[in-house]
Each structure stands twice: as C-alpha cells, then as structure tokens.
C-alpha cells in the first residue's frame, strides 16, 4: 500500500484536469452513501469531538475503486496548539477491496473543494468574468483563486479578510504563484463586491458577510465555507435575488445554512433550488440563463468529489 503525501498530490493534480474529472464523476454512476457522523465524548470542559466517514465507490468492473475519507474534528485542539481537523483518504481496489493507498486528506479536500466551485462556475458565471473577490484568507483561498482562474479569464483578484494581516500575507504569496493576475487587498468589502464578476466566500462565519444588495447584474456568488445549518455567509437578499444552485441536493438541502435557514423561515422553498452539479453536468439544466442573471452556488462537499480526486491522483502517479 502506498502513502501519498500532500506534496505528491499537488504535483499530480492540475486544476483543469480535476475540474474535468469531477464533471465526469457527476455524470457517472458513483454510489455515495450518506455521510456518517459519530460524536466522540471528551473530558469535562472540552468540546465534543466528531468522527466523519465519507465513503463512495464506482460501478463494478475493471478499474473500479472504493474510497473512504476519514475526518476527525477536535475543536479543543486549539488549546493544545494543534489543528482541529485531520483527514486521511483510503483508496481501495473496487474489484478485490485490497487497499491501494492512503492519501493526505487535507490536501485532497482543498483541491476537490476548489475545483467543485470552478466546475459550477463553468456553468454559472459569465464566460467573460475577469474580476474575482475572495472573502476569507484560509487554506482554501489560494486554491479557489487558482481554480476559478483556470476556468474564467480572471485578471484581477481582490482579497478581503477580517484580519487584514492575513489578507496581506495571502496577497504576497499569490503574487508569486498566479502569473498575469493582479492581487489587491480591500478595506471596504461592499465596494469590492459591487465591482466583482465572481465573489467567493470561504469562511466559518455564523452570520452573513456578503449582502445580495451589493451584487451587480451578472454576478456569480460562490459560497464554500459554511458546512452546518447554523452557518451563513450570504444574507437573505442574496438568496432571494439570485438563481440558486447546490453541489448536491442531499447536502445542500440538509447541511447548508445559506439554503436551509431561508427555507425554514419560508423565504424560499426547496423548488427554488434550480439544479445541482448532477443536473448541470448531465445537461438537465443549462445553468446561467442570461448575461444579467445573478447566480448563487452553495457547496457543502460530497464523497463523490473525494473519490474522483483520489482516482485522478492514483492514475497520475508514476508506476
């Protein structure tokens, strides 16, 4: 069994190739059971931990795969100077069940998450989109910028983060790795969003950061960070003003606060979600309908994306 490091994953993948691999996966018959959530009690005064299991497998036959992502979430790790989330991905032969590799789950996740947003952008953003606003400066941010730039002619990126110091650090790093794209740090988020063709949010905010009133006609809003029903990155105006899309209906209608909360309060209904990535990639829904349409894509992630990324890594590595 092979151990595949984060560096090997980064060397094996490219954003265009992974976007295409994700599109193929959403068009295929990959089986994706419900995500398993298992609470793990901790000592008194320490937040409860969680074990997440995300399995998926391809149809039987030659070249079949089975994969499972194992994620441990320990919120109390911050007090110990440790990351709160660890992840590993186990890839197995789909014909025999024999383990093939263990991949760095954190690196795999940021790549597949960013490329899922880029895949949605292929259908939902304007083809001439050139100005992107990145809200958040965490580990996902540089991948989201590079992935969107692989799909659309992005020429200018404006960064915004609650900590301007982190935004400045991200800008400095991106300036060396994203050629042909100007990078700026915004002090006024509203002014930046009002000029943006694509607005991407990757935060852990529990209250809205971006207002729908700021979005110009034709804008595309990409919401990545919120992963529970209690989290919001965009306000009600964004949700009611935009055409709504999700990565999967299963996840988007149960786990995405930006969708679940407005439904619960009667502002929108489930039918207002026009399509998911299955519908878009299979041509069931065409995506953006006009140059002036405002679109919103909410991603919560799916094991299908992890499996597609792991398969691409495995097939790209030298024998």
PDB file of C-alpha atoms in Angstrom:
ATOM      1  CA  UNK A   1       0.000   0.000   0.000  1.00  0.00           C
ATOM      2  CA  UNK A   2       1.309   3.419  -0.951  1.00  0.00           C
ATOM      3  CA  UNK A   3       1.373   6.510   1.259  1.00  0.00           C
ATOM      4  CA  UNK A   4       0.718   9.612  -0.854  1.00  0.00           C
ATOM      5  CA  UNK A   5       1.811  12.907   0.688  1.00  0.00           C
ATOM      6  CA  UNK A   6       0.368  16.369   0.230  1.00  0.00           C
ATOM      7  CA  UNK A   7       3.322  17.294  -1.987  1.00  0.00           C
ATOM      8  CA  UNK A   8       2.703  14.289  -4.233  1.00  0.00           C
ATOM      9  CA  UNK A   9      -0.980  15.186  -4.517  1.00  0.00           C
ATOM     10  CA  UNK A  10      -0.159  18.769  -5.507  1.00  0.00           C
ATOM     11  CA  UNK A  11       2.364  17.551  -8.077  1.00  0.00           C
ATOM     12  CA  UNK A  12      -0.082  15.040  -9.572  1.00  0.00           C
ATOM     13  CA  UNK A  13      -3.053  17.384  -9.973  1.00  0.00           C
ATOM     14  CA  UNK A  14      -3.871  20.378 -12.128  1.00  0.00           C
ATOM     15  CA  UNK A  15      -6.982  22.487 -11.758  1.00  0.00           C
ATOM     16  CA  UNK A  16      -8.322  21.974 -15.311  1.00  0.00           C
ATOM     17  CA  UNK A  17      -7.768  18.208 -15.116  1.00  0.00           C
ATOM     18  CA  UNK A  18      -9.516  17.890 -11.755  1.00  0.00           C
ATOM     19  CA  UNK A  19     -12.451  20.038 -12.879  1.00  0.00           C
ATOM     20  CA  UNK A  20     -12.896  17.699 -15.833  1.00  0.00           C
ATOM     21  CA  UNK A  21     -12.559  14.624 -13.591  1.00  0.00           C
ATOM     22  CA  UNK A  22     -15.251  15.983 -11.274  1.00  0.00           C
ATOM     23  CA  UNK A  23     -17.543  16.622 -14.234  1.00  0.00           C
ATOM     24  CA  UNK A  24     -17.060  13.035 -15.374  1.00  0.00           C
ATOM     25  CA  UNK A  25     -17.787  11.768 -11.848  1.00  0.00           C
ATOM     26  CA  UNK A  26     -21.030  13.733 -11.548  1.00  0.00           C
ATOM     27  CA  UNK A  27     -22.118  12.300 -14.897  1.00  0.00           C
ATOM     28  CA  UNK A  28     -21.278   8.746 -13.830  1.00  0.00           C
ATOM     29  CA  UNK A  29     -22.964   6.222 -11.538  1.00  0.00           C
ATOM     30  CA  UNK A  30     -20.767   6.623  -8.459  1.00  0.00           C
ATOM     31  CA  UNK A  31     -22.505   5.381  -5.306  1.00  0.00           C
ATOM     32  CA  UNK A  32     -22.368   7.858  -2.411  1.00  0.00           C
ATOM     33  CA  UNK A  33     -23.932   6.719   0.893  1.00  0.00           C
ATOM     34  CA  UNK A  34     -24.916   9.287   3.484  1.00  0.00           C
ATOM     35  CA  UNK A  35     -22.029  10.827   5.377  1.00  0.00           C
ATOM     36  CA  UNK A  36     -21.509   9.202   8.785  1.00  0.00           C
ATOM     37  CA  UNK A  37     -21.270  11.496  11.837  1.00  0.00           C
ATOM     38  CA  UNK A  38     -20.065   9.914  15.079  1.00  0.00           C
ATOM     39  CA  UNK A  39     -19.729  12.109  18.195  1.00  0.00           C
ATOM     40  CA  UNK A  40     -16.784  11.334  20.454  1.00  0.00           C
ATOM     41  CA  UNK A  41     -17.183  12.427  24.108  1.00  0.00           C
ATOM     42  CA  UNK A  42     -14.285  14.349  25.632  1.00  0.00           C
ATOM     43  CA  UNK A  43     -13.182  15.206  29.137  1.00  0.00           C
ATOM     44  CA  UNK A  44     -15.232  17.690  31.136  1.00  0.00           C
ATOM     45  CA  UNK A  45     -14.882  21.217  29.782  1.00  0.00           C
ATOM     46  CA  UNK A  46     -13.544  20.066  26.390  1.00  0.00           C
ATOM     47  CA  UNK A  47     -15.823  20.411  23.338  1.00  0.00           C
ATOM     48  CA  UNK A  48     -17.221  17.201  21.903  1.00  0.00           C
ATOM     49  CA  UNK A  49     -15.201  15.747  19.030  1.00  0.00           C
ATOM     50  CA  UNK A  50     -16.576  14.209  15.840  1.00  0.00           C
ATOM     51  CA  UNK A  51     -15.528  11.410  13.509  1.00  0.00           C
ATOM     52  CA  UNK A  52     -16.747  11.729   9.925  1.00  0.00           C
ATOM     53  CA  UNK A  53     -16.725   8.841   7.442  1.00  0.00           C
ATOM     54  CA  UNK A  54     -17.352   9.623   3.766  1.00  0.00           C
ATOM     55  CA  UNK A  55     -17.469   6.502   1.534  1.00  0.00           C
ATOM     56  CA  UNK A  56     -18.040   6.239  -2.206  1.00  0.00           C
ATOM     57  CA  UNK A  57     -17.435   3.662  -4.929  1.00  0.00           C
ATOM     58  CA  UNK A  58     -17.567   3.303  -8.692  1.00  0.00           C
ATOM     59  CA  UNK A  59     -19.652   0.678 -10.542  1.00  0.00           C
ATOM     60  CA  UNK A  60     -18.209  -2.860 -10.615  1.00  0.00           C
ATOM     61  CA  UNK A  61     -15.821  -3.873 -13.348  1.00  0.00           C
ATOM     62  CA  UNK A  62     -12.280  -3.428 -14.483  1.00  0.00           C
ATOM     63  CA  UNK A  63     -10.729  -0.314 -12.950  1.00  0.00           C
ATOM     64  CA  UNK A  64     -13.305   0.025 -10.162  1.00  0.00           C
ATOM     65  CA  UNK A  65     -12.428   1.870  -6.967  1.00  0.00           C
ATOM     66  CA  UNK A  66     -13.741   2.165  -3.420  1.00  0.00           C
ATOM     67  CA  UNK A  67     -12.699   5.089  -1.255  1.00  0.00           C
ATOM     68  CA  UNK A  68     -13.403   6.488   2.188  1.00  0.00           C
ATOM     69  CA  UNK A  69     -12.368   9.781   3.719  1.00  0.00           C
ATOM     70  CA  UNK A  70     -11.868   9.720   7.474  1.00  0.00           C
ATOM     71  CA  UNK A  71     -12.019  13.098   9.167  1.00  0.00           C
ATOM     72  CA  UNK A  72     -11.560  13.790  12.874  1.00  0.00           C
ATOM     73  CA  UNK A  73     -12.784  17.121  14.209  1.00  0.00           C
ATOM     74  CA  UNK A  74     -11.439  18.035  17.645  1.00  0.00           C
ATOM     75  CA  UNK A  75     -12.452  21.646  18.445  1.00  0.00           C
ATOM     76  CA  UNK A  76     -10.445  21.574  21.671  1.00  0.00           C
ATOM     77  CA  UNK A  77      -7.156  21.131  19.836  1.00  0.00           C
ATOM     78  CA  UNK A  78      -6.650  24.876  19.575  1.00  0.00           C
ATOM     79  CA  UNK A  79      -5.766  24.984  23.259  1.00  0.00           C
ATOM     80  CA  UNK A  80      -3.004  22.460  22.542  1.00  0.00           C
ATOM     81  CA  UNK A  81      -1.612  24.331  19.549  1.00  0.00           C
ATOM     82  CA  UNK A  82      -2.856  21.612  17.167  1.00  0.00           C
ATOM     83  CA  UNK A  83      -5.142  21.720  14.100  1.00  0.00           C
ATOM     84  CA  UNK A  84      -8.776  20.997  14.898  1.00  0.00           C
ATOM     85  CA  UNK A  85      -9.263  18.872  11.767  1.00  0.00           C
ATOM     86  CA  UNK A  86      -7.256  15.908  10.486  1.00  0.00           C
ATOM     87  CA  UNK A  87      -8.124  13.867   7.417  1.00  0.00           C
ATOM     88  CA  UNK A  88      -6.951  10.784   5.566  1.00  0.00           C
ATOM     89  CA  UNK A  89      -8.260   9.132   2.435  1.00  0.00           C
ATOM     90  CA  UNK A  90      -8.152   5.368   1.915  1.00  0.00           C
ATOM     91  CA  UNK A  91      -8.350   4.240  -1.716  1.00  0.00           C
ATOM     92  CA  UNK A  92      -9.036   0.568  -2.457  1.00  0.00           C
ATOM     93  CA  UNK A  93      -9.304  -1.681  -5.482  1.00  0.00           C
ATOM     94  CA  UNK A  94     -13.006  -1.899  -6.303  1.00  0.00           C
ATOM     95  CA  UNK A  95     -12.793  -5.493  -7.547  1.00  0.00           C
ATOM     96  CA  UNK A  96     -10.951  -7.017  -4.589  1.00  0.00           C
ATOM     97  CA  UNK A  97     -11.203  -4.472  -1.775  1.00  0.00           C
ATOM     98  CA  UNK A  98      -7.415  -4.506  -1.445  1.00  0.00           C
ATOM     99  CA  UNK A  99      -6.068  -1.190  -0.136  1.00  0.00           C
ATOM    100  CA  UNK A 100      -4.074   0.740  -2.723  1.00  0.00           C
ATOM    101  CA  UNK A 101      -3.121   3.965  -0.983  1.00  0.00           C
ATOM    102  CA  UNK A 102      -3.613   6.340   1.913  1.00  0.00           C
ATOM    103  CA  UNK A 103      -3.688   9.944   0.720  1.00  0.00           C
ATOM    104  CA  UNK A 104      -3.328  13.156   2.681  1.00  0.00           C
ATOM    105  CA  UNK A 105      -6.980  14.006   3.245  1.00  0.00           C
ATOM    106  CA  UNK A 106      -6.475  17.702   3.952  1.00  0.00           C
ATOM    107  CA  UNK A 107      -4.704  18.407   0.658  1.00  0.00           C
ATOM    108  CA  UNK A 108      -7.159  16.261  -1.282  1.00  0.00           C
ATOM    109  CA  UNK A 109     -10.073  18.178   0.253  1.00  0.00           C
ATOM    110  CA  UNK A 110      -8.861  21.678  -0.592  1.00  0.00           C
ATOM    111  CA  UNK A 111      -8.182  20.678  -4.195  1.00  0.00           C
ATOM    112  CA  UNK A 112     -11.527  18.961  -4.771  1.00  0.00           C
ATOM    113  CA  UNK A 113     -13.478  21.709  -2.978  1.00  0.00           C
ATOM    114  CA  UNK A 114     -11.914  24.458  -5.064  1.00  0.00           C
ATOM    115  CA  UNK A 115     -12.406  22.540  -8.290  1.00  0.00           C
ATOM    116  CA  UNK A 116     -16.058  21.802  -7.480  1.00  0.00           C
ATOM    117  CA  UNK A 117     -16.608  25.555  -7.268  1.00  0.00           C
ATOM    118  CA  UNK A 118     -14.757  26.018 -10.553  1.00  0.00           C
ATOM    119  CA  UNK A 119     -16.915  23.316 -12.139  1.00  0.00           C
ATOM    120  CA  UNK A 120     -20.036  25.176 -11.026  1.00  0.00           C
ATOM    121  CA  UNK A 121     -18.542  28.410 -12.339  1.00  0.00           C
ATOM    122  CA  UNK A 122     -18.174  26.791 -15.758  1.00  0.00           C
ATOM    123  CA  UNK A 123     -21.988  26.725 -15.927  1.00  0.00           C
ATOM    124  CA  UNK A 124     -22.965  29.658 -13.731  1.00  0.00           C
ATOM    125  CA  UNK A 125     -20.518  32.563 -14.057  1.00  0.00           C
ATOM    126  CA  UNK A 126     -20.280  34.772 -17.123  1.00  0.00           C
ATOM    127  CA  UNK A 127     -17.717  33.488 -19.651  1.00  0.00           C
ATOM    128  CA  UNK A 128     -16.042  36.927 -19.627  1.00  0.00           C
ATOM    129  CA  UNK A 129     -15.757  37.113 -15.812  1.00  0.00           C
ATOM    130  CA  UNK A 130     -12.440  38.814 -15.069  1.00  0.00           C
ATOM    131  CA  UNK A 131     -12.698  40.286 -11.557  1.00  0.00           C
ATOM    132  CA  UNK A 132     -12.925  37.969  -8.546  1.00  0.00           C
ATOM    133  CA  UNK A 133     -13.371  38.869  -4.892  1.00  0.00           C
ATOM    134  CA  UNK A 134     -12.063  36.312  -2.394  1.00  0.00           C
ATOM    135  CA  UNK A 135     -13.660  36.562   1.044  1.00  0.00           C
ATOM    136  CA  UNK A 136     -11.508  34.676   3.543  1.00  0.00           C
ATOM    137  CA  UNK A 137      -7.769  34.036   3.641  1.00  0.00           C
ATOM    138  CA  UNK A 138      -7.552  30.467   4.920  1.00  0.00           C
ATOM    139  CA  UNK A 139      -6.115  27.333   3.348  1.00  0.00           C
ATOM    140  CA  UNK A 140      -8.848  27.139   0.702  1.00  0.00           C
ATOM    141  CA  UNK A 141      -8.464  30.683  -0.599  1.00  0.00           C
ATOM    142  CA  UNK A 142      -5.410  30.256  -2.875  1.00  0.00           C
ATOM    143  CA  UNK A 143      -6.856  27.072  -4.348  1.00  0.00           C
ATOM    144  CA  UNK A 144     -10.205  28.733  -5.053  1.00  0.00           C
ATOM    145  CA  UNK A 145      -8.479  31.611  -6.801  1.00  0.00           C
ATOM    146  CA  UNK A 146      -6.335  29.344  -8.966  1.00  0.00           C
ATOM    147  CA  UNK A 147      -9.258  27.028  -9.760  1.00  0.00           C
ATOM    148  CA  UNK A 148     -11.556  29.866 -10.857  1.00  0.00           C
ATOM    149  CA  UNK A 149      -8.699  31.385 -12.876  1.00  0.00           C
ATOM    150  CA  UNK A 150      -8.342  28.056 -14.688  1.00  0.00           C
ATOM    151  CA  UNK A 151     -11.975  28.289 -15.854  1.00  0.00           C
ATOM    152  CA  UNK A 152     -12.515  32.011 -16.434  1.00  0.00           C
ATOM    153  CA  UNK A 153     -10.243  34.844 -17.686  1.00  0.00           C
ATOM    154  CA  UNK A 154      -9.601  36.242 -14.201  1.00  0.00           C
ATOM    155  CA  UNK A 155      -7.274  39.233 -14.396  1.00  0.00           C
ATOM    156  CA  UNK A 156      -7.869  40.925 -11.068  1.00  0.00           C
ATOM    157  CA  UNK A 157      -8.419  39.416  -7.612  1.00  0.00           C
ATOM    158  CA  UNK A 158      -9.444  41.448  -4.590  1.00  0.00           C
ATOM    159  CA  UNK A 159      -8.909  39.847  -1.177  1.00  0.00           C
ATOM    160  CA  UNK A 160     -10.862  40.593   1.976  1.00  0.00           C
ATOM    161  CA  UNK A 161     -10.459  39.046   5.407  1.00  0.00           C
ATOM    162  CA  UNK A 162     -11.441  40.126   8.905  1.00  0.00           C
ATOM    163  CA  UNK A 163      -7.725  40.104   9.675  1.00  0.00           C
ATOM    164  CA  UNK A 164      -6.107  42.371   7.113  1.00  0.00           C
ATOM    165  CA  UNK A 165      -2.727  40.962   8.136  1.00  0.00           C
ATOM    166  CA  UNK A 166      -3.752  37.506   6.867  1.00  0.00           C
ATOM    167  CA  UNK A 167      -5.110  39.008   3.648  1.00  0.00           C
ATOM    168  CA  UNK A 168      -1.822  40.825   3.095  1.00  0.00           C
ATOM    169  CA  UNK A 169       0.122  37.606   3.646  1.00  0.00           C
ATOM    170  CA  UNK A 170      -2.079  35.758   1.161  1.00  0.00           C
ATOM    171  CA  UNK A 171      -1.670  38.546  -1.391  1.00  0.00           C
ATOM    172  CA  UNK A 172       2.107  38.375  -1.077  1.00  0.00           C
ATOM    173  CA  UNK A 173       2.133  34.620  -1.623  1.00  0.00           C
ATOM    174  CA  UNK A 174      -0.288  34.731  -4.554  1.00  0.00           C
ATOM    175  CA  UNK A 175       1.693  37.424  -6.294  1.00  0.00           C
ATOM    176  CA  UNK A 176       4.454  34.884  -6.855  1.00  0.00           C
ATOM    177  CA  UNK A 177       2.273  31.957  -7.956  1.00  0.00           C
ATOM    178  CA  UNK A 178      -0.611  33.359 -10.058  1.00  0.00           C
ATOM    179  CA  UNK A 179       1.030  34.997 -13.073  1.00  0.00           C
ATOM    180  CA  UNK A 180      -0.945  37.502 -15.091  1.00  0.00           C
ATOM    181  CA  UNK A 181      -3.375  38.270 -12.265  1.00  0.00           C
ATOM    182  CA  UNK A 182      -3.216  41.474 -10.229  1.00  0.00           C
ATOM    183  CA  UNK A 183      -3.827  40.992  -6.500  1.00  0.00           C
ATOM    184  CA  UNK A 184      -5.179  43.681  -4.169  1.00  0.00           C
ATOM    185  CA  UNK A 185      -6.410  43.770  -0.580  1.00  0.00           C
ATOM    186  CA  UNK A 186      -9.707  45.543   0.078  1.00  0.00           C
ATOM    187  CA  UNK A 187     -10.568  47.569   3.123  1.00  0.00           C
ATOM    188  CA  UNK A 188     -14.184  48.049   2.028  1.00  0.00           C
ATOM    189  CA  UNK A 189     -15.848  44.714   1.254  1.00  0.00           C
ATOM    190  CA  UNK A 190     -19.036  46.262  -0.108  1.00  0.00           C
ATOM    191  CA  UNK A 191     -17.171  48.388  -2.633  1.00  0.00           C
ATOM    192  CA  UNK A 192     -15.152  45.366  -3.754  1.00  0.00           C
ATOM    193  CA  UNK A 193     -18.211  43.112  -4.162  1.00  0.00           C
ATOM    194  CA  UNK A 194     -20.087  45.779  -6.108  1.00  0.00           C
ATOM    195  CA  UNK A 195     -17.389  45.589  -8.812  1.00  0.00           C
ATOM    196  CA  UNK A 196     -16.929  41.795  -8.842  1.00  0.00           C
ATOM    197  CA  UNK A 197     -17.926  39.297 -11.503  1.00  0.00           C
ATOM    198  CA  UNK A 198     -17.311  36.359  -9.136  1.00  0.00           C
ATOM    199  CA  UNK A 199     -17.488  36.520  -5.342  1.00  0.00           C
ATOM    200  CA  UNK A 200     -16.160  33.500  -3.470  1.00  0.00           C
ATOM    201  CA  UNK A 201     -16.591  33.060   0.286  1.00  0.00           C
ATOM    202  CA  UNK A 202     -14.603  30.523   2.308  1.00  0.00           C
ATOM    203  CA  UNK A 203     -15.165  31.405   5.962  1.00  0.00           C
ATOM    204  CA  UNK A 204     -16.588  29.817   9.093  1.00  0.00           C
ATOM    205  CA  UNK A 205     -18.988  32.678   9.705  1.00  0.00           C
ATOM    206  CA  UNK A 206     -22.239  32.069  11.559  1.00  0.00           C
ATOM    207  CA  UNK A 207     -23.733  35.338  10.300  1.00  0.00           C
ATOM    208  CA  UNK A 208     -23.905  36.792   6.767  1.00  0.00           C
ATOM    209  CA  UNK A 209     -20.874  38.621   5.413  1.00  0.00           C
ATOM    210  CA  UNK A 210     -21.992  39.375   1.857  1.00  0.00           C
ATOM    211  CA  UNK A 211     -25.236  41.172   1.063  1.00  0.00           C
ATOM    212  CA  UNK A 212     -27.233  40.416  -2.040  1.00  0.00           C
ATOM    213  CA  UNK A 213     -27.837  44.140  -2.471  1.00  0.00           C
ATOM    214  CA  UNK A 214     -24.134  44.518  -3.299  1.00  0.00           C
ATOM    215  CA  UNK A 215     -24.171  42.077  -6.223  1.00  0.00           C
ATOM    216  CA  UNK A 216     -24.176  43.639  -9.666  1.00  0.00           C
ATOM    217  CA  UNK A 217     -26.256  42.179 -12.512  1.00  0.00           C
ATOM    218  CA  UNK A 218     -24.478  39.128 -13.915  1.00  0.00           C
ATOM    219  CA  UNK A 219     -22.504  38.410 -10.751  1.00  0.00           C
ATOM    220  CA  UNK A 220     -21.845  34.867  -9.537  1.00  0.00           C
ATOM    221  CA  UNK A 221     -21.717  34.186  -5.783  1.00  0.00           C
ATOM    222  CA  UNK A 222     -19.794  31.071  -4.710  1.00  0.00           C
ATOM    223  CA  UNK A 223     -20.387  30.038  -1.068  1.00  0.00           C
ATOM    224  CA  UNK A 224     -17.955  27.410   0.199  1.00  0.00           C
ATOM    225  CA  UNK A 225     -17.245  27.916   3.885  1.00  0.00           C
ATOM    226  CA  UNK A 226     -20.490  27.202   5.735  1.00  0.00           C
ATOM    227  CA  UNK A 227     -20.962  23.499   6.363  1.00  0.00           C
ATOM    228  CA  UNK A 228     -23.711  23.372   9.034  1.00  0.00           C
ATOM    229  CA  UNK A 229     -27.319  24.648   9.132  1.00  0.00           C
ATOM    230  CA  UNK A 230     -26.220  27.302  11.659  1.00  0.00           C
ATOM    231  CA  UNK A 231     -23.653  28.940   9.365  1.00  0.00           C
ATOM    232  CA  UNK A 232     -24.348  31.785   6.920  1.00  0.00           C
ATOM    233  CA  UNK A 233     -22.041  33.630   4.527  1.00  0.00           C
ATOM    234  CA  UNK A 234     -24.677  35.496   2.487  1.00  0.00           C
ATOM    235  CA  UNK A 235     -27.812  37.309   3.621  1.00  0.00           C
ATOM    236  CA  UNK A 236     -31.443  36.751   2.710  1.00  0.00           C
ATOM    237  CA  UNK A 237     -31.264  39.352  -0.061  1.00  0.00           C
ATOM    238  CA  UNK A 238     -28.633  37.284  -1.841  1.00  0.00           C
ATOM    239  CA  UNK A 239     -30.676  34.107  -1.555  1.00  0.00           C
ATOM    240  CA  UNK A 240     -33.938  35.681  -2.745  1.00  0.00           C
ATOM    241  CA  UNK A 241     -32.327  37.747  -5.512  1.00  0.00           C
ATOM    242  CA  UNK A 242     -30.156  35.047  -7.091  1.00  0.00           C
ATOM    243  CA  UNK A 243     -30.853  31.862  -9.018  1.00  0.00           C
ATOM    244  CA  UNK A 244     -29.890  29.100  -6.569  1.00  0.00           C
ATOM    245  CA  UNK A 245     -27.696  26.073  -7.245  1.00  0.00           C
ATOM    246  CA  UNK A 246     -26.030  23.498  -4.966  1.00  0.00           C
ATOM    247  CA  UNK A 247     -23.380  20.807  -5.332  1.00  0.00           C
ATOM    248  CA  UNK A 248     -25.842  18.087  -4.270  1.00  0.00           C
ATOM    249  CA  UNK A 249     -29.451  18.404  -3.200  1.00  0.00           C
ATOM    250  CA  UNK A 250     -28.823  15.828  -0.482  1.00  0.00           C
ATOM    251  CA  UNK A 251     -26.235  18.031   1.203  1.00  0.00           C
ATOM    252  CA  UNK A 252     -27.443  21.458   0.201  1.00  0.00           C
ATOM    253  CA  UNK A 253     -30.983  20.970   1.480  1.00  0.00           C
ATOM    254  CA  UNK A 254     -29.851  19.492   4.809  1.00  0.00           C
ATOM    255  CA  UNK A 255     -26.490  20.962   5.806  1.00  0.00           C
ATOM    256  CA  UNK A 256     -26.108  24.339   4.080  1.00  0.00           C
ATOM    257  CA  UNK A 257     -27.244  27.145   6.352  1.00  0.00           C
ATOM    258  CA  UNK A 258     -27.429  29.597   3.444  1.00  0.00           C
ATOM    259  CA  UNK A 259     -30.145  27.381   1.942  1.00  0.00           C
ATOM    260  CA  UNK A 260     -31.636  25.576   4.950  1.00  0.00           C
ATOM    261  CA  UNK A 261     -32.238  28.687   7.075  1.00  0.00           C
ATOM    262  CA  UNK A 262     -34.204  30.653   4.438  1.00  0.00           C
ATOM    263  CA  UNK A 263     -36.263  27.530   3.671  1.00  0.00           C
ATOM    264  CA  UNK A 264     -37.039  27.028   7.360  1.00  0.00           C
ATOM    265  CA  UNK A 265     -38.269  30.614   7.636  1.00  0.00           C
ATOM    266  CA  UNK A 266     -40.375  30.389   4.483  1.00  0.00           C
ATOM    267  CA  UNK A 267     -38.383  32.865   2.392  1.00  0.00           C
ATOM    268  CA  UNK A 268     -37.738  30.247  -0.283  1.00  0.00           C
ATOM    269  CA  UNK A 269     -38.818  26.680  -0.949  1.00  0.00           C
ATOM    270  CA  UNK A 270     -36.850  23.617  -1.966  1.00  0.00           C
ATOM    271  CA  UNK A 271     -38.144  24.075  -5.506  1.00  0.00           C
ATOM    272  CA  UNK A 272     -36.272  27.392  -5.703  1.00  0.00           C
ATOM    273  CA  UNK A 273     -33.019  25.442  -5.893  1.00  0.00           C
ATOM    274  CA  UNK A 274     -32.847  25.154  -9.656  1.00  0.00           C
ATOM    275  CA  UNK A 275     -30.207  22.434 -10.040  1.00  0.00           C
ATOM    276  CA  UNK A 276     -27.211  20.646  -8.564  1.00  0.00           C
ATOM    277  CA  UNK A 277     -23.960  19.539 -10.178  1.00  0.00           C
ATOM    278  CA  UNK A 278     -25.571  16.282 -11.318  1.00  0.00           C
ATOM    279  CA  UNK A 279     -28.173  18.286 -13.262  1.00  0.00           C
ATOM    280  CA  UNK A 280     -25.651  20.754 -14.678  1.00  0.00           C
ATOM    281  CA  UNK A 281     -23.070  18.231 -15.856  1.00  0.00           C
ATOM    282  CA  UNK A 282     -25.720  15.961 -17.393  1.00  0.00           C
ATOM    283  CA  UNK A 283     -27.373  18.796 -19.314  1.00  0.00           C
ATOM    284  CA  UNK A 284     -30.627  18.543 -17.369  1.00  0.00           C
ATOM    285  CA  UNK A 285     -30.301  22.242 -16.525  1.00  0.00           C
ATOM    286  CA  UNK A 286     -28.348  24.658 -18.764  1.00  0.00           C
ATOM    287  CA  UNK A 287     -27.012  26.827 -15.928  1.00  0.00           C
ATOM    288  CA  UNK A 288     -26.809  30.592 -16.404  1.00  0.00           C
ATOM    289  CA  UNK A 289     -29.718  31.805 -18.492  1.00  0.00           C
ATOM    290  CA  UNK A 290     -28.670  35.372 -19.330  1.00  0.00           C
ATOM    291  CA  UNK A 291     -25.819  37.849 -19.004  1.00  0.00           C
ATOM    292  CA  UNK A 292     -27.733  39.799 -16.351  1.00  0.00           C
ATOM    293  CA  UNK A 293     -28.760  36.837 -14.188  1.00  0.00           C
ATOM    294  CA  UNK A 294     -27.289  36.684 -10.663  1.00  0.00           C
ATOM    295  CA  UNK A 295     -26.333  33.138  -9.700  1.00  0.00           C
ATOM    296  CA  UNK A 296     -25.521  31.599  -6.319  1.00  0.00           C
ATOM    297  CA  UNK A 297     -23.760  28.270  -5.823  1.00  0.00           C
ATOM    298  CA  UNK A 298     -23.661  26.656  -2.383  1.00  0.00           C
ATOM    299  CA  UNK A 299     -21.163  23.872  -1.776  1.00  0.00           C
ATOM    300  CA  UNK A 300     -21.028  21.572   1.261  1.00  0.00           C
ATOM    301  CA  UNK A 301     -18.928  18.805  -0.284  1.00  0.00           C
ATOM    302  CA  UNK A 302     -19.588  15.199  -1.218  1.00  0.00           C
ATOM    303  CA  UNK A 303     -17.629  11.957  -1.075  1.00  0.00           C
ATOM    304  CA  UNK A 304     -18.018  11.683  -4.851  1.00  0.00           C
ATOM    305  CA  UNK A 305     -15.592  14.609  -5.203  1.00  0.00           C
ATOM    306  CA  UNK A 306     -13.032  12.998  -2.888  1.00  0.00           C
ATOM    307  CA  UNK A 307     -13.157   9.736  -4.815  1.00  0.00           C
ATOM    308  CA  UNK A 308     -12.793  11.485  -8.172  1.00  0.00           C
ATOM    309  CA  UNK A 309      -9.770  13.422  -6.916  1.00  0.00           C
ATOM    310  CA  UNK A 310      -8.153  10.339  -5.358  1.00  0.00           C
ATOM    311  CA  UNK A 311      -8.645   8.332  -8.566  1.00  0.00           C
ATOM    312  CA  UNK A 312      -7.054  11.108 -10.620  1.00  0.00           C
ATOM    313  CA  UNK A 313      -4.070  11.272  -8.253  1.00  0.00           C
ATOM    314  CA  UNK A 314      -3.644   7.479  -8.361  1.00  0.00           C
ATOM    315  CA  UNK A 315      -3.769   7.363 -12.153  1.00  0.00           C
ATOM    316  CA  UNK A 316      -1.382  10.332 -12.475  1.00  0.00           C
ATOM    317  CA  UNK A 317       1.381   8.967 -10.262  1.00  0.00           C
ATOM    318  CA  UNK A 318       4.353   7.235 -11.869  1.00  0.00           C
ATOM    319  CA  UNK A 319       4.254   3.452 -11.557  1.00  0.00           C
TER     320      UNK A 319
END
